[in-house]
Amino acid sequence: MLWLFFFSIVPMAGILMAFQDYKPKKGIWGFSFIGWENFEYLFSMKDAQNVILNTVIIAFAKIVLNMIVPLAFALMLNEVRRVRLKKAVQTIVYLPHFLSWVILASVMTNIFGYDGIVNLIRGLFGQEKAVFLRDAGFFRWFIILTDVWKEFGYNAVIYLAALTGINPTLYEASAIDGAGRWKQTVHITLPSLSTTIVLLTVLALGNILN
């Protein structure tokens, strides 16, 4: 509650700057209000529509993939019966969550940059170097998929925790009735995870305009 108060509620006073002719040296209380002028300036810029559209497309793609990929991975990992292998894989995919975006950006630049590993491999096969990070079509998916790769391990752990809470007698009863793994997944696992899926999706909606 203290964290929420100091880092989410108190800074809300900074919203005032959006309606001021703000200059840092005079502080937040040193200026008269100019109403919607800053917003009019923002939306009159020629790239404003493109920026907002890209932001929304990227955000929704992240939300959808960050729901599907971790869920599918958790369901597959849950079928692994070797405990050591299961824990090892879970740890490996969870690690990128702890990388800062600065480190991740550096790694991806070294892979997809003009002098990166991908272009080095292309050169070995006689192909010209490609400027991936300046390609608008590539870059949108690059942003989306790196975010999914970074976070799907963390979300998968949440789903795995939810899977452990499902009553095993439900699976036993369905097996007696002749249900295979697929029917058990559709009629038991997914309905049991629905609350977790909805919760994570709703929380992700708050990041649409990030």
CSV table of C-alpha atoms in Angstrom, one decimal:
chain,number,residue,atom,x,y,z
A,1,MET,CA,0.0,0.0,0.0
A,2,LEU,CA,2.9,2.4,0.8
A,3,TRP,CA,4.5,1.6,-2.6
A,4,LEU,CA,1.2,2.2,-4.4
A,5,PHE,CA,0.8,5.5,-2.5
A,6,PHE,CA,4.2,7.0,-3.1
A,7,PHE,CA,4.9,5.7,-6.6
A,8,SER,CA,1.4,5.7,-8.2
A,9,ILE,CA,-0.8,8.1,-6.3
A,10,VAL,CA,1.5,11.0,-5.2
A,11,PRO,CA,3.0,11.4,-8.7
A,12,MET,CA,-0.5,11.9,-10.1
A,13,ALA,CA,0.0,15.6,-9.2
A,14,GLY,CA,2.4,15.7,-12.1
A,15,ILE,CA,-0.6,15.5,-14.5
A,16,LEU,CA,-0.9,19.3,-13.9
A,17,MET,CA,2.2,19.8,-16.2
A,18,ALA,CA,0.2,18.6,-19.2
A,19,PHE,CA,-2.0,21.7,-18.8
A,20,GLN,CA,0.8,24.2,-18.1
A,21,ASP,CA,3.5,26.1,-20.1
A,22,TYR,CA,5.9,24.1,-18.0
A,23,LYS,CA,9.6,24.9,-17.5
A,24,PRO,CA,11.6,22.8,-15.0
A,25,LYS,CA,13.4,25.7,-13.3
A,26,LYS,CA,10.1,27.2,-12.0
A,27,GLY,CA,8.6,24.0,-10.8
A,28,ILE,CA,5.1,22.5,-11.1
A,29,TRP,CA,3.4,25.4,-9.2
A,30,GLY,CA,5.2,28.2,-11.1
A,31,PHE,CA,3.0,28.5,-14.2
A,32,SER,CA,-0.4,29.5,-15.3
A,33,PHE,CA,-2.7,27.0,-17.0
A,34,ILE,CA,-2.9,27.0,-20.8
A,35,GLY,CA,-5.7,24.4,-21.0
A,36,TRP,CA,-5.6,22.0,-23.9
A,37,GLU,CA,-2.9,23.8,-25.9
A,38,ASN,CA,-0.3,21.1,-25.3
A,39,PHE,CA,-2.7,18.4,-26.5
A,40,GLU,CA,-3.7,20.5,-29.6
A,41,TYR,CA,0.0,20.8,-30.4
A,42,LEU,CA,0.6,17.1,-30.0
A,43,PHE,CA,-2.3,16.0,-32.2
A,44,SER,CA,-1.5,18.6,-34.9
A,45,MET,CA,1.9,17.0,-35.5
A,46,LYS,CA,2.1,15.1,-38.7
A,47,ASP,CA,3.4,11.9,-37.1
A,48,ALA,CA,0.9,11.9,-34.2
A,49,GLN,CA,-1.6,9.5,-35.8
A,50,ASN,CA,1.1,7.1,-36.9
A,51,VAL,CA,2.7,7.1,-33.4
A,52,ILE,CA,-0.6,6.4,-31.6
A,53,LEU,CA,-1.7,3.8,-34.2
A,54,ASN,CA,1.7,2.0,-33.8
A,55,THR,CA,1.5,2.2,-30.0
A,56,VAL,CA,-2.0,0.6,-29.9
A,57,ILE,CA,-1.2,-2.1,-32.5
A,58,ILE,CA,2.0,-3.1,-30.6
A,59,ALA,CA,0.2,-3.0,-27.3
A,60,PHE,CA,-2.7,-5.2,-28.4
A,61,ALA,CA,-0.3,-7.7,-30.1
A,62,LYS,CA,1.7,-7.9,-26.9
A,63,ILE,CA,-1.4,-8.5,-24.8
A,64,VAL,CA,-2.7,-11.3,-27.1
A,65,LEU,CA,0.7,-13.0,-27.5
A,66,ASN,CA,1.6,-12.6,-23.8
A,67,MET,CA,-1.6,-14.5,-23.0
A,68,ILE,CA,-1.4,-17.3,-25.7
A,69,VAL,CA,2.3,-18.1,-25.6
A,70,PRO,CA,2.8,-18.5,-21.8
A,71,LEU,CA,-0.5,-20.4,-21.5
A,72,ALA,CA,0.5,-22.8,-24.3
A,73,PHE,CA,4.0,-23.2,-22.9
A,74,ALA,CA,2.7,-23.8,-19.3
A,75,LEU,CA,0.3,-26.5,-20.6
A,76,MET,CA,3.1,-28.3,-22.5
A,77,LEU,CA,5.5,-28.0,-19.6
A,78,ASN,CA,2.9,-29.3,-17.2
A,79,GLU,CA,2.8,-32.6,-19.3
A,80,VAL,CA,6.5,-33.2,-18.7
A,81,ARG,CA,6.9,-35.9,-16.1
A,82,ARG,CA,10.7,-35.6,-15.4
A,83,VAL,CA,10.8,-33.1,-12.5
A,84,ARG,CA,14.5,-32.1,-13.0
A,85,LEU,CA,13.9,-31.4,-16.7
A,86,LYS,CA,10.8,-29.5,-15.9
A,87,LYS,CA,12.5,-27.3,-13.3
A,88,ALA,CA,15.5,-26.7,-15.5
A,89,VAL,CA,13.4,-25.5,-18.5
A,90,GLN,CA,11.2,-23.4,-16.2
A,91,THR,CA,14.3,-21.7,-14.8
A,92,ILE,CA,15.9,-21.0,-18.2
A,93,VAL,CA,12.8,-19.4,-19.7
A,94,TYR,CA,12.2,-17.4,-16.5
A,95,LEU,CA,15.7,-15.8,-16.6
A,96,PRO,CA,15.0,-13.2,-19.3
A,97,HIS,CA,12.4,-11.6,-17.1
A,98,PHE,CA,15.3,-10.4,-14.8
A,99,LEU,CA,17.2,-8.8,-17.7
A,100,SER,CA,16.9,-5.0,-17.9
A,101,TRP,CA,15.7,-3.6,-21.3
A,102,VAL,CA,19.1,-1.9,-21.6
A,103,ILE,CA,20.9,-5.3,-21.6
A,104,LEU,CA,18.3,-6.9,-23.8
A,105,ALA,CA,18.5,-4.0,-26.4
A,106,SER,CA,22.3,-4.5,-26.4
A,107,VAL,CA,22.0,-8.2,-27.0
A,108,MET,CA,19.4,-7.8,-29.8
A,109,THR,CA,21.5,-5.1,-31.5
A,110,ASN,CA,24.5,-7.4,-31.5
A,111,ILE,CA,22.3,-10.1,-33.1
A,112,PHE,CA,20.3,-8.0,-35.6
A,113,GLY,CA,22.5,-4.9,-36.1
A,114,TYR,CA,24.2,-4.1,-39.3
A,115,ASP,CA,27.4,-5.8,-38.1
A,116,GLY,CA,25.4,-8.4,-36.0
A,117,ILE,CA,25.5,-12.2,-36.0
A,118,VAL,CA,22.5,-12.5,-38.4
A,119,ASN,CA,24.2,-10.4,-41.1
A,120,LEU,CA,27.5,-12.2,-40.5
A,121,ILE,CA,25.7,-15.5,-41.2
A,122,ARG,CA,24.1,-13.9,-44.3
A,123,GLY,CA,27.5,-12.9,-45.5
A,124,LEU,CA,28.8,-16.5,-45.3
A,125,PHE,CA,26.1,-17.5,-47.8
A,126,GLY,CA,26.9,-14.6,-50.1
A,127,GLN,CA,23.9,-12.4,-49.2
A,128,GLU,CA,24.1,-8.7,-48.7
A,129,LYS,CA,23.8,-7.2,-45.2
A,130,ALA,CA,20.3,-6.1,-44.2
A,131,VAL,CA,19.4,-3.1,-42.1
A,132,PHE,CA,16.8,-4.9,-39.9
A,133,LEU,CA,16.4,-2.2,-37.3
A,134,ARG,CA,15.5,0.4,-39.9
A,135,ASP,CA,12.9,-1.7,-41.5
A,136,ALA,CA,9.5,-0.5,-40.3
A,137,GLY,CA,7.8,-3.8,-41.1
A,138,PHE,CA,10.4,-5.8,-39.2
A,139,PHE,CA,10.8,-3.4,-36.3
A,140,ARG,CA,7.2,-3.6,-35.2
A,141,TRP,CA,7.3,-7.4,-34.8
A,142,PHE,CA,10.8,-7.1,-33.4
A,143,ILE,CA,9.5,-5.0,-30.5
A,144,ILE,CA,6.5,-7.3,-29.9
A,145,LEU,CA,8.4,-10.6,-30.0
A,146,THR,CA,11.3,-9.4,-27.8
A,147,ASP,CA,8.7,-8.4,-25.2
A,148,VAL,CA,7.0,-11.8,-25.4
A,149,TRP,CA,10.3,-13.6,-25.2
A,150,LYS,CA,11.3,-11.6,-22.2
A,151,GLU,CA,8.1,-12.0,-20.2
A,152,PHE,CA,6.5,-15.3,-21.3
A,153,GLY,CA,8.6,-17.3,-18.7
A,154,TYR,CA,7.3,-15.2,-15.9
A,155,ASN,CA,3.7,-15.5,-17.0
A,156,ALA,CA,4.1,-19.2,-17.5
A,157,VAL,CA,5.2,-19.6,-13.9
A,158,ILE,CA,1.9,-17.9,-12.8
A,159,TYR,CA,-0.1,-20.3,-15.0
A,160,LEU,CA,1.9,-23.3,-13.7
A,161,ALA,CA,1.1,-22.2,-10.1
A,162,ALA,CA,-2.6,-22.0,-11.0
A,163,LEU,CA,-2.3,-25.5,-12.6
A,164,THR,CA,-1.2,-27.0,-9.3
A,165,GLY,CA,-4.4,-25.7,-7.7
A,166,ILE,CA,-6.6,-27.9,-9.9
A,167,ASN,CA,-8.1,-30.8,-8.1
A,168,PRO,CA,-6.4,-34.0,-9.5
A,169,THR,CA,-9.6,-36.0,-8.9
A,170,LEU,CA,-11.2,-34.1,-11.8
A,171,TYR,CA,-8.7,-35.6,-14.1
A,172,GLU,CA,-9.1,-39.1,-12.6
A,173,ALA,CA,-12.9,-39.0,-13.0
A,174,SER,CA,-12.6,-37.8,-16.6
A,175,ALA,CA,-10.1,-40.5,-17.4
A,176,ILE,CA,-12.6,-43.1,-16.1
A,177,ASP,CA,-15.2,-41.6,-18.4
A,178,GLY,CA,-12.8,-42.0,-21.3
A,179,ALA,CA,-11.5,-38.5,-21.7
A,180,GLY,CA,-8.1,-38.1,-23.3
A,181,ARG,CA,-5.5,-35.4,-22.6
A,182,TRP,CA,-7.0,-33.0,-25.1
A,183,LYS,CA,-10.5,-33.3,-23.7
A,184,GLN,CA,-9.2,-32.9,-20.2
A,185,THR,CA,-7.4,-29.7,-21.3
A,186,VAL,CA,-10.4,-28.3,-23.0
A,187,HIS,CA,-13.0,-29.2,-20.3
A,188,ILE,CA,-11.0,-29.1,-17.1
A,189,THR,CA,-7.7,-27.2,-17.4
A,190,LEU,CA,-8.7,-24.2,-19.4
A,191,PRO,CA,-12.0,-23.5,-17.4
A,192,SER,CA,-10.0,-23.8,-14.2
A,193,LEU,CA,-7.4,-21.3,-15.5
A,194,SER,CA,-10.1,-18.8,-16.8
A,195,THR,CA,-9.9,-16.6,-13.7
A,196,THR,CA,-6.1,-16.4,-14.0
A,197,ILE,CA,-6.3,-15.7,-17.7
A,198,VAL,CA,-8.8,-12.9,-17.2
A,199,LEU,CA,-6.8,-11.4,-14.3
A,200,LEU,CA,-3.5,-11.2,-16.3
A,201,THR,CA,-5.3,-9.8,-19.3
A,202,VAL,CA,-7.0,-7.1,-17.4
A,203,LEU,CA,-3.7,-6.1,-15.7
A,204,ALA,CA,-2.0,-6.0,-19.1
A,205,LEU,CA,-4.7,-3.6,-20.4
A,206,GLY,CA,-3.3,-0.9,-18.1
A,207,ASN,CA,-0.1,-0.9,-20.2
A,208,ILE,CA,-1.7,-0.2,-23.6
A,209,LEU,CA,-0.4,3.3,-23.9
A,210,ASN,CA,3.1,2.7,-22.5
